[in-house]
Amino acid sequence: MYDEWLKNMDEGKITGLVSLDIKKAFDSINHHILMLKMKDQFGIRENELNWFTSSLTDRQQVCCVNDHISSWKSIESGVPQGSILGPLMFLSYINDLPQYLKFTTPGLYADDTQIFASSDNYDELVELLNSDLKNISRWLSDNKLQHHTTKTKLMLIGSR
């Protein structure tokens, strides 16, 4: 990405980089949608899907603060962040997001998502970014995820 931004600067273009935040990204993964994606996009077979499903179901958690223990709560969604498979399952879940982008280039790293576009014209750049932000909003809704708008940041890169 960095090299492309430098090239765009040399050509007198403005690059807009939007950093997005998905609310409780790892904790919000819908198990049913995840299994469908693993089957349809990656060809995972039924026996393996059953193994993944069993590793995500019937999980519970408890919280302890200053010697006070909460009651046990069932975990209905999400993937475990501290495990080896959790981040891989998360990446499997968001793997199709770039297909929704028509005008920007994505950068996906775990739960950090960025999109960028470049243009000679500031208004056109804003239009390109906003168009794909709408596409991302649709993808988030389809995948039962929420965008953390207050943590979304825009950075303009250029020499004007």
GROMACS .gro file of C-alpha atoms in nm:
model
  160
    1MET     CA    1   0.000   0.000   0.000
    2TYR     CA    2   0.273   0.241   0.101
    3ASP     CA    3   0.448   0.220  -0.237
    4GLU     CA    4   0.121   0.291  -0.415
    5TRP     CA    5   0.061   0.599  -0.199
    6LEU     CA    6   0.407   0.731  -0.280
    7LYS     CA    7   0.348   0.672  -0.652
    8ASN     CA    8   0.016   0.857  -0.629
    9MET     CA    9   0.187   1.149  -0.453
   10ASP     CA   10   0.447   1.163  -0.732
   11GLU     CA   11   0.159   1.181  -0.982
   12GLY     CA   12  -0.005   1.467  -0.789
   13LYS     CA   13  -0.297   1.256  -0.668
   14ILE     CA   14  -0.466   1.261  -0.329
   15THR     CA   15  -0.512   0.930  -0.149
   16GLY     CA   16  -0.785   0.884   0.109
   17LEU     CA   17  -0.733   0.611   0.368
   18VAL     CA   18  -1.026   0.510   0.588
   19SER     CA   19  -0.956   0.299   0.897
   20LEU     CA   20  -1.264   0.109   1.009
   21ASP     CA   21  -1.349  -0.056   1.335
   22ILE     CA   22  -1.595  -0.343   1.369
   23LYS     CA   23  -1.771  -0.338   1.707
   24LYS     CA   24  -1.660  -0.633   1.919
   25ALA     CA   25  -1.534  -0.799   1.601
   26PHE     CA   26  -1.421  -1.135   1.741
   27ASP     CA   27  -1.713  -1.156   1.986
   28SER     CA   28  -1.980  -1.084   1.724
   29ILE     CA   29  -1.910  -1.360   1.472
   30ASN     CA   30  -2.232  -1.545   1.389
   31HIS     CA   31  -2.158  -1.917   1.409
   32HIS     CA   32  -2.416  -2.019   1.148
   33ILE     CA   33  -2.285  -1.767   0.893
   34LEU     CA   34  -1.926  -1.872   0.969
   35MET     CA   35  -2.005  -2.239   0.900
   36LEU     CA   36  -2.181  -2.149   0.573
   37LYS     CA   37  -1.878  -1.948   0.462
   38MET     CA   38  -1.636  -2.224   0.557
   39LYS     CA   39  -1.842  -2.471   0.354
   40ASP     CA   40  -1.919  -2.254   0.051
   41GLN     CA   41  -1.601  -2.048   0.018
   42PHE     CA   42  -1.341  -2.293   0.143
   43GLY     CA   43  -1.495  -2.633   0.069
   44ILE     CA   44  -1.479  -2.754   0.430
   45ARG     CA   45  -1.664  -3.087   0.449
   46GLU     CA   46  -1.936  -3.190   0.692
   47ASN     CA   47  -1.716  -3.384   0.938
   48GLU     CA   48  -1.478  -3.091   0.974
   49LEU     CA   49  -1.766  -2.843   0.994
   50ASN     CA   50  -1.913  -3.050   1.277
   51TRP     CA   51  -1.580  -3.030   1.458
   52PHE     CA   52  -1.566  -2.650   1.419
   53THR     CA   53  -1.929  -2.621   1.528
   54SER     CA   54  -1.869  -2.831   1.839
   55SER     CA   55  -1.568  -2.617   1.930
   56LEU     CA   56  -1.788  -2.306   1.925
   57THR     CA   57  -2.105  -2.434   2.092
   58ASP     CA   58  -2.185  -2.490   2.458
   59ARG     CA   59  -1.920  -2.240   2.570
   60GLN     CA   60  -1.966  -2.039   2.889
   61GLN     CA   61  -1.785  -1.761   3.067
   62VAL     CA   62  -1.769  -1.613   3.414
   63CYS     CA   63  -1.621  -1.287   3.535
   64CYS     CA   64  -1.435  -1.233   3.861
   65VAL     CA   65  -1.361  -0.881   3.991
   66ASN     CA   66  -1.229  -0.810   4.342
   67ASP     CA   67  -1.337  -1.153   4.471
   68HIS     CA   68  -1.689  -1.109   4.328
   69ILE     CA   69  -1.789  -1.378   4.081
   70SER     CA   70  -2.065  -1.334   3.826
   71SER     CA   71  -2.302  -1.607   3.724
   72TRP     CA   72  -2.209  -1.826   3.428
   73LYS     CA   73  -2.325  -1.693   3.090
   74SER     CA   74  -2.358  -1.888   2.768
   75ILE     CA   75  -2.154  -1.760   2.474
   76GLU     CA   76  -2.386  -1.754   2.173
   77SER     CA   77  -2.155  -1.590   1.919
   78GLY     CA   78  -1.793  -1.508   1.856
   79VAL     CA   79  -1.465  -1.690   1.820
   80PRO     CA   80  -1.203  -1.723   2.094
   81GLN     CA   81  -0.937  -1.455   2.047
   82GLY     CA   82  -0.666  -1.623   2.250
   83SER     CA   83  -0.673  -1.946   2.054
   84ILE     CA   84  -0.487  -2.050   1.742
   85LEU     CA   85  -0.806  -2.111   1.542
   86GLY     CA   86  -0.999  -1.802   1.657
   87PRO     CA   87  -0.815  -1.551   1.436
   88LEU     CA   88  -0.826  -1.796   1.142
   89MET     CA   89  -1.202  -1.836   1.183
   90PHE     CA   90  -1.237  -1.458   1.200
   91LEU     CA   91  -1.037  -1.415   0.879
   92SER     CA   92  -1.254  -1.682   0.714
   93TYR     CA   93  -1.557  -1.477   0.815
   94ILE     CA   94  -1.436  -1.149   0.663
   95ASN     CA   95  -1.260  -1.303   0.362
   96ASP     CA   96  -1.541  -1.209   0.122
   97LEU     CA   97  -1.553  -0.840   0.221
   98PRO     CA   98  -1.320  -0.729  -0.065
   99GLN     CA   99  -1.572  -0.866  -0.317
  100TYR     CA  100  -1.814  -0.592  -0.206
  101LEU     CA  101  -1.567  -0.314  -0.280
  102LYS     CA  102  -1.594  -0.155  -0.624
  103PHE     CA  103  -1.391   0.166  -0.595
  104THR     CA  104  -1.133   0.117  -0.320
  105THR     CA  105  -0.848  -0.114  -0.231
  106PRO     CA  106  -0.880  -0.301   0.100
  107GLY     CA  107  -0.620  -0.376   0.361
  108LEU     CA  108  -0.733  -0.646   0.604
  109TYR     CA  109  -0.529  -0.744   0.905
  110ALA     CA  110  -0.719  -0.943   1.166
  111ASP     CA  111  -0.994  -0.709   1.286
  112ASP     CA  112  -0.828  -0.394   1.148
  113THR     CA  113  -0.980  -0.299   0.815
  114GLN     CA  114  -0.870  -0.016   0.590
  115ILE     CA  115  -0.978   0.098   0.247
  116PHE     CA  116  -0.810   0.352   0.025
  117ALA     CA  117  -0.860   0.521  -0.309
  118SER     CA  118  -0.677   0.790  -0.504
  119SER     CA  119  -0.787   1.063  -0.739
  120ASP     CA  120  -0.678   1.392  -0.895
  121ASN     CA  121  -1.002   1.542  -0.767
  122TYR     CA  122  -1.097   1.572  -0.399
  123ASP     CA  123  -1.475   1.551  -0.463
  124GLU     CA  124  -1.430   1.239  -0.674
  125LEU     CA  125  -1.215   1.085  -0.398
  126VAL     CA  126  -1.487   1.149  -0.141
  127GLU     CA  127  -1.744   0.990  -0.374
  128LEU     CA  128  -1.529   0.678  -0.424
  129LEU     CA  129  -1.473   0.633  -0.050
  130ASN     CA  130  -1.838   0.698   0.042
  131SER     CA  131  -1.963   0.454  -0.222
  132ASP     CA  132  -1.757   0.170  -0.080
  133LEU     CA  133  -1.838   0.269   0.278
  134LYS     CA  134  -2.203   0.210   0.182
  135ASN     CA  135  -2.104  -0.129   0.036
  136ILE     CA  136  -1.922  -0.212   0.360
  137SER     CA  137  -2.230  -0.114   0.562
  138ARG     CA  138  -2.437  -0.356   0.354
  139TRP     CA  139  -2.179  -0.632   0.404
  140LEU     CA  140  -2.171  -0.569   0.780
  141SER     CA  141  -2.550  -0.587   0.798
  142ASP     CA  142  -2.562  -0.907   0.589
  143ASN     CA  143  -2.303  -1.062   0.822
  144LYS     CA  144  -2.464  -0.949   1.149
  145LEU     CA  145  -2.178  -0.715   1.239
  146GLN     CA  146  -2.177  -0.349   1.338
  147HIS     CA  147  -1.953  -0.062   1.238
  148HIS     CA  148  -1.804   0.143   1.523
  149THR     CA  149  -1.848   0.483   1.357
  150THR     CA  150  -1.682   0.685   1.634
  151LYS     CA  151  -1.359   0.490   1.583
  152THR     CA  152  -1.356   0.534   1.205
  153LYS     CA  153  -1.078   0.764   1.087
  154LEU     CA  154  -0.993   0.929   0.754
  155MET     CA  155  -0.641   1.024   0.657
  156LEU     CA  156  -0.559   1.221   0.343
  157ILE     CA  157  -0.222   1.151   0.187
  158GLY     CA  158  -0.084   1.387  -0.074
  159SER     CA  159   0.135   1.682  -0.147
  160ARG     CA  160  -0.123   1.953  -0.219
   0.00000   0.00000   0.00000
